[in-house]
Tab-separated table of C-alpha atoms in Angstrom:
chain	number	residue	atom	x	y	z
A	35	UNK	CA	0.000	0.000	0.000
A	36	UNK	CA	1.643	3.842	-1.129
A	37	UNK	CA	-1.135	5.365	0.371
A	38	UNK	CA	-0.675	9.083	1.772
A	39	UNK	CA	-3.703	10.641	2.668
A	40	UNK	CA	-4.176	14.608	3.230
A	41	UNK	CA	-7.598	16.248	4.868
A	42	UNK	CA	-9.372	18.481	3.985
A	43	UNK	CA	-9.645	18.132	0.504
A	44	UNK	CA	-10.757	21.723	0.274
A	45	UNK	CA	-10.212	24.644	2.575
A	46	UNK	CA	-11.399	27.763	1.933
A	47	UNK	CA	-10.097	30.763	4.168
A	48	UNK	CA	-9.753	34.188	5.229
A	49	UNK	CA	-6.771	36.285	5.374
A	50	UNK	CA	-6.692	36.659	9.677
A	51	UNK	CA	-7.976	32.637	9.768
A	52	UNK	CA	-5.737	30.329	11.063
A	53	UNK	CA	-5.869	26.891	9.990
A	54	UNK	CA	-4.087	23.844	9.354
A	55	UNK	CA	-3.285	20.903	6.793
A	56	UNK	CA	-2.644	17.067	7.806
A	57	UNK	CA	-1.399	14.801	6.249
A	58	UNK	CA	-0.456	10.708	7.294
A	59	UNK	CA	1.192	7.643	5.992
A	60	UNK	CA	1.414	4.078	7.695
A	61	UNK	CA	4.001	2.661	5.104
A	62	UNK	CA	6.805	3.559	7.651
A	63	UNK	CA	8.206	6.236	5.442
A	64	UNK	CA	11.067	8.032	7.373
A	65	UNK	CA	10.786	11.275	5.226
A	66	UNK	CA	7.804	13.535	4.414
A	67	UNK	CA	7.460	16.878	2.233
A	68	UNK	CA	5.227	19.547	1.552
A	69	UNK	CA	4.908	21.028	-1.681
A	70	UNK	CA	2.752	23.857	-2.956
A	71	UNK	CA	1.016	23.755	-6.839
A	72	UNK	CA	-0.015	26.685	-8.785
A	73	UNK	CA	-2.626	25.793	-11.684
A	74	UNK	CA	-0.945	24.104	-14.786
A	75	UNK	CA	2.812	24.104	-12.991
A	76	UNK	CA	4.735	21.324	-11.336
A	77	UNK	CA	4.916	20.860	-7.583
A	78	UNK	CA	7.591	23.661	-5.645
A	79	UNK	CA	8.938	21.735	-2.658
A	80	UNK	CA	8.205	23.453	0.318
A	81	UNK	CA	9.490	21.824	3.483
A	82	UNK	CA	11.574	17.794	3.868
A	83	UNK	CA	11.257	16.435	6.996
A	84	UNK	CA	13.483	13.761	7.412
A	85	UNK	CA	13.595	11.318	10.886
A	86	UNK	CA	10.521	13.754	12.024
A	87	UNK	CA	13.377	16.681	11.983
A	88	UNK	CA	13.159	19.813	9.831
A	89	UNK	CA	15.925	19.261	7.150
A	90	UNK	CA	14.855	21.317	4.035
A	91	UNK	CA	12.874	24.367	4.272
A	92	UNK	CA	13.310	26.195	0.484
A	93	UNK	CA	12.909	29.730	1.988
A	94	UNK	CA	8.691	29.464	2.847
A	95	UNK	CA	7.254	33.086	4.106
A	96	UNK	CA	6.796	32.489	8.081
A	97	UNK	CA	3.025	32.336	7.540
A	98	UNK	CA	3.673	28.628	6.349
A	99	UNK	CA	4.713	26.980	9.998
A	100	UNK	CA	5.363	23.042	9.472
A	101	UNK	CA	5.054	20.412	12.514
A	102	UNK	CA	5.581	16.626	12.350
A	103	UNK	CA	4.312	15.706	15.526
A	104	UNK	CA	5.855	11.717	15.008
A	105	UNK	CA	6.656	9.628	11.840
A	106	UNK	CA	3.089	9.060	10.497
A	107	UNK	CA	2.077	12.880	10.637
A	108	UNK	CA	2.639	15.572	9.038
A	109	UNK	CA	1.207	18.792	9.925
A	110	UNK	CA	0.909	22.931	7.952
A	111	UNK	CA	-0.094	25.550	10.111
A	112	UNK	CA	-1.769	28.262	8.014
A	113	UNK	CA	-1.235	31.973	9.178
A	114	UNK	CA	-2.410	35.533	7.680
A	115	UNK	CA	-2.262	33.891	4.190
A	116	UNK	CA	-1.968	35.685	1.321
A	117	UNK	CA	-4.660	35.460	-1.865
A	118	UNK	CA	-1.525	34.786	-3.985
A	119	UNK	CA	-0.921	31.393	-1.869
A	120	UNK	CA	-3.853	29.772	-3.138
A	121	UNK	CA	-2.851	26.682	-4.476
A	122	UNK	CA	-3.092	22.784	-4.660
A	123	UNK	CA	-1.217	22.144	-1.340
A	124	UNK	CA	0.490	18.151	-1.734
A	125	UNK	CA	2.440	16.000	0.960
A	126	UNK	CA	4.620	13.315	-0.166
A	127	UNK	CA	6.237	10.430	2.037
A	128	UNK	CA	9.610	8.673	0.958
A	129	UNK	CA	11.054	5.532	2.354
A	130	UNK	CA	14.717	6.604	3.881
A	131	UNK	CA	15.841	10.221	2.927
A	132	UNK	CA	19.542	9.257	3.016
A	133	UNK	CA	19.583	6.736	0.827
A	134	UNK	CA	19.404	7.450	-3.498
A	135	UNK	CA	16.749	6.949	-4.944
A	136	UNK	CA	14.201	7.569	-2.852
A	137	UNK	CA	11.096	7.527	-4.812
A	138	UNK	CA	8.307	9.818	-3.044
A	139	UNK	CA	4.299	9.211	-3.051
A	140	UNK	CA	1.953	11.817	-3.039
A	141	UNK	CA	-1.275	12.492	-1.347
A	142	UNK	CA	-4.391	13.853	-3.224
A	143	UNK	CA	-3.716	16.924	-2.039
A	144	UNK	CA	-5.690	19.912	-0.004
A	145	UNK	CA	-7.068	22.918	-2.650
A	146	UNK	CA	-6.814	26.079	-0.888
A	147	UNK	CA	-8.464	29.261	-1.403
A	148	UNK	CA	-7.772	32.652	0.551
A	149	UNK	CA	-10.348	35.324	0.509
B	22	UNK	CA	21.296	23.714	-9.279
B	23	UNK	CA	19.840	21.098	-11.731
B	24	UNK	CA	17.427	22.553	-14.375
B	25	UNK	CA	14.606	20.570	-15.961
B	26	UNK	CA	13.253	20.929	-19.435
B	27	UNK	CA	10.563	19.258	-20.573
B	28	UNK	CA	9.154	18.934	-24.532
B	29	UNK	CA	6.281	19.141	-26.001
B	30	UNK	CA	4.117	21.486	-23.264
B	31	UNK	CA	0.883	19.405	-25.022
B	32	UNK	CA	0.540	17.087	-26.996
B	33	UNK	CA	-2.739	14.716	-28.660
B	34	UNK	CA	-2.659	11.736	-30.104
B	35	UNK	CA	-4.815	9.250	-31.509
B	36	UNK	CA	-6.330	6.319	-29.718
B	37	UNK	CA	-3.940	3.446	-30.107
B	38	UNK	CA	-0.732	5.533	-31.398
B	39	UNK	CA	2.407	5.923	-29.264
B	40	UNK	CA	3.219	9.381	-27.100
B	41	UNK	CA	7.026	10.372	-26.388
B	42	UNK	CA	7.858	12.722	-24.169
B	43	UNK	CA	11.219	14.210	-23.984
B	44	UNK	CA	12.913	15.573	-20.350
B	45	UNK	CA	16.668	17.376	-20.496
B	46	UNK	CA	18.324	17.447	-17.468
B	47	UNK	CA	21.549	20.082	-16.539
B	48	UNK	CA	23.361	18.204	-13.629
B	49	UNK	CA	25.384	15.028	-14.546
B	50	UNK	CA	25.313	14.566	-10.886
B	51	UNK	CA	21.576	13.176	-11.155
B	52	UNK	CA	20.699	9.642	-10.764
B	53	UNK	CA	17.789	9.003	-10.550
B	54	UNK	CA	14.617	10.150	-12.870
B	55	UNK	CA	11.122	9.175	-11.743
B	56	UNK	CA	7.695	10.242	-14.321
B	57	UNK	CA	4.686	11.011	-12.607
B	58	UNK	CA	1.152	11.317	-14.085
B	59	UNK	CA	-1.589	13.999	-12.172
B	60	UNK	CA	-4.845	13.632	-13.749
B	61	UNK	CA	-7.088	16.709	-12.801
B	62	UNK	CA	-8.140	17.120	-9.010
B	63	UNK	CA	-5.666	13.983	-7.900
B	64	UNK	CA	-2.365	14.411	-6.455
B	65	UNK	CA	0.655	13.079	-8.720
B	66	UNK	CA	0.878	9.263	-9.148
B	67	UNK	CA	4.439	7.975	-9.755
B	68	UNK	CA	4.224	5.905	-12.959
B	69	UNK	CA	7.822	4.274	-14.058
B	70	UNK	CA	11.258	5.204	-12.728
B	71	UNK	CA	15.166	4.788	-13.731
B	72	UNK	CA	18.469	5.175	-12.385
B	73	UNK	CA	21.196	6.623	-13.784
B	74	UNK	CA	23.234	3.133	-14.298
B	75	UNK	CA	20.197	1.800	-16.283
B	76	UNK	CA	19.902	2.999	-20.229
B	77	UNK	CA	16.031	1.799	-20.250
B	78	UNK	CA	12.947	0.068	-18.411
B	79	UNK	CA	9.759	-0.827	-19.147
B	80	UNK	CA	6.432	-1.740	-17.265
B	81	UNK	CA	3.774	-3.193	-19.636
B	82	UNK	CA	2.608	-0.108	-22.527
B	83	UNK	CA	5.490	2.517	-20.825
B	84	UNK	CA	8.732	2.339	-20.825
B	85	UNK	CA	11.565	5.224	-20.103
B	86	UNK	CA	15.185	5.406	-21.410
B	87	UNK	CA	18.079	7.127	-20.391
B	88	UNK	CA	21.018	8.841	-22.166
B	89	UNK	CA	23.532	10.223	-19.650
B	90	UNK	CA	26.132	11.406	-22.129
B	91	UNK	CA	23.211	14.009	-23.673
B	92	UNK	CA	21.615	13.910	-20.473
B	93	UNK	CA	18.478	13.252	-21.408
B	94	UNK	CA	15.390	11.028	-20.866
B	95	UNK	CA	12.356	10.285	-22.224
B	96	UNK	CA	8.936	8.222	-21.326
B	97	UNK	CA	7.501	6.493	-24.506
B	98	UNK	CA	3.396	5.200	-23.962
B	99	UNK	CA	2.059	2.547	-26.770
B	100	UNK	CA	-1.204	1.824	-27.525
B	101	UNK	CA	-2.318	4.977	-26.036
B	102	UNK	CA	-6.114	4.859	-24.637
B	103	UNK	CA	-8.141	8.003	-23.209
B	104	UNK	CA	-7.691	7.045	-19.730
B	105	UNK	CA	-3.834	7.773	-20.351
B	106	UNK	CA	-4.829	11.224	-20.889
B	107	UNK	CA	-3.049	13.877	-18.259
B	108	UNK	CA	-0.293	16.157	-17.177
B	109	UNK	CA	2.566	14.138	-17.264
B	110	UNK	CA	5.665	15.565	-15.073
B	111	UNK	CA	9.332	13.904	-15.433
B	112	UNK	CA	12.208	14.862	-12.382
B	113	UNK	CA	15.546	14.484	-11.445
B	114	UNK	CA	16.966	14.265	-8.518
B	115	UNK	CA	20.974	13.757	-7.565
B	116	UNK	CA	22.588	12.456	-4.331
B	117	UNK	CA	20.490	14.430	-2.135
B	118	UNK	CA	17.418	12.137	-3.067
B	119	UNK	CA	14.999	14.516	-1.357
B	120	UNK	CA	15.385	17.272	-3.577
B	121	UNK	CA	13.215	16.467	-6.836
B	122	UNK	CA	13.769	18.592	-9.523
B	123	UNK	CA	10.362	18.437	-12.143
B	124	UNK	CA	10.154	19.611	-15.406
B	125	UNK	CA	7.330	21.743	-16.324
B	126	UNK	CA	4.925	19.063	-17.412
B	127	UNK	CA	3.300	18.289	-20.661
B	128	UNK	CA	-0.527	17.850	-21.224
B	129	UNK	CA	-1.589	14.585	-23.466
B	130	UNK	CA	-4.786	14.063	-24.846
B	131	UNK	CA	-5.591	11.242	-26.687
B	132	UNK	CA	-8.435	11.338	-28.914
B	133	UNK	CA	-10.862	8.206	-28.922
């Protein structure tokens, strides 16, 4: 089973809201990402976390917080977001980060929409 | 850092004909090259992968092949049916196997 799974499957939010993504795997994947979609682009890799430790953040605004409270969750804390970061919001789980390759899964996915 | 190009941005086919898509890659420090197919409102589904000491692979209608020396890589689909129709996105990604680097994805339709 690759399954990653990622609620809601829609948010839709204001700019002072504060709300958050999940995501979770049971496959035992060490490693889990966050990437953010715009409409007909590829995925922008957000945040790695890899042995439930931060290890890659690609330079995310601070109104993006990330949590992985233990190795089967993976958590976005949403903060005075911007219209602009509307987006197909994707978490991916990989087996062992330090080892190459490491193929990733991906979730479905949360659609977000700020007001 | 590695740079992805990825030809043609759409392209339709016919029912039954074959689709190639073409990915070139910038660092000869990559190694591994996965394709991943997103059809609308789903997240990305990984579809067929290779590694950089493999020159081709193949699972069933798809099948991938690798040229290091030009650095580039392409995913070939036969017998093309309408469900195959999506964005298809290929990546790269070096010894730091985290850090995928995609292409910008090309759209195929095929027309029953």
């Amino acid at each position: 089973d690759t399954e990653v799974t990622q609620t809601p499957k829609h948010l839709v939010m204001g700019m002072t809201n504060k709300k958050s993504l999940k995501c979770e795997q049971h496959m035992g994947h060490r490693a889990m990402y966050w990437y953010k979609q715009k409409a007909k682009k590829p995925p922008e890799l957000m945040f790695v976390y890899s042995y439930e430790k931060l290890s890659i953040n690609e330079s995310v605004p601070s109104r993006f917080s990330p949590e992985c409270p233990n190795s089967s969750l993976l958590n976005l804390h949403l903060h005075a977001l911007q219209p602009e970061d509307s987006a197909l919001y994707l978490c991916a789980s990989s087996q062992n980060p330090y080892t190459v390759p490491d193929t990733q899964y991906f979730g479905p996915g949360t659609r977000l929409t700020v007001l | 850092g590695e740079n992805v190009e990825q030809h043609p941005s759409t392209l339709s086919v016919q029912e039954g004909d074959s689709a190639v898509i073409k990915c070139t890659y910038s660092d000869s420090a990559s190694n591994y090259f996965p394709w991943y197919k997103q059809e609308l409102g789903k997240g990305p589904q990984l579809i067929i992968d290779i590694r950089s000491n493999v020159g081709e692979k193949k699972d069933q209608r798809i099948a991938v092949t690798l040229n290091k020396t030009a650095k580039h890589f392409s995913l070939h689909i036969t017998e093309t049916q309408p469900e195959d129709s999506a964005v298809y996105f290929c990546a790269a990604s070096g010894n730091y196997g985290q850090n995928f680097v995609f292409g910008p994805g090309t759209r195929l339709s095929v027309l029953p």
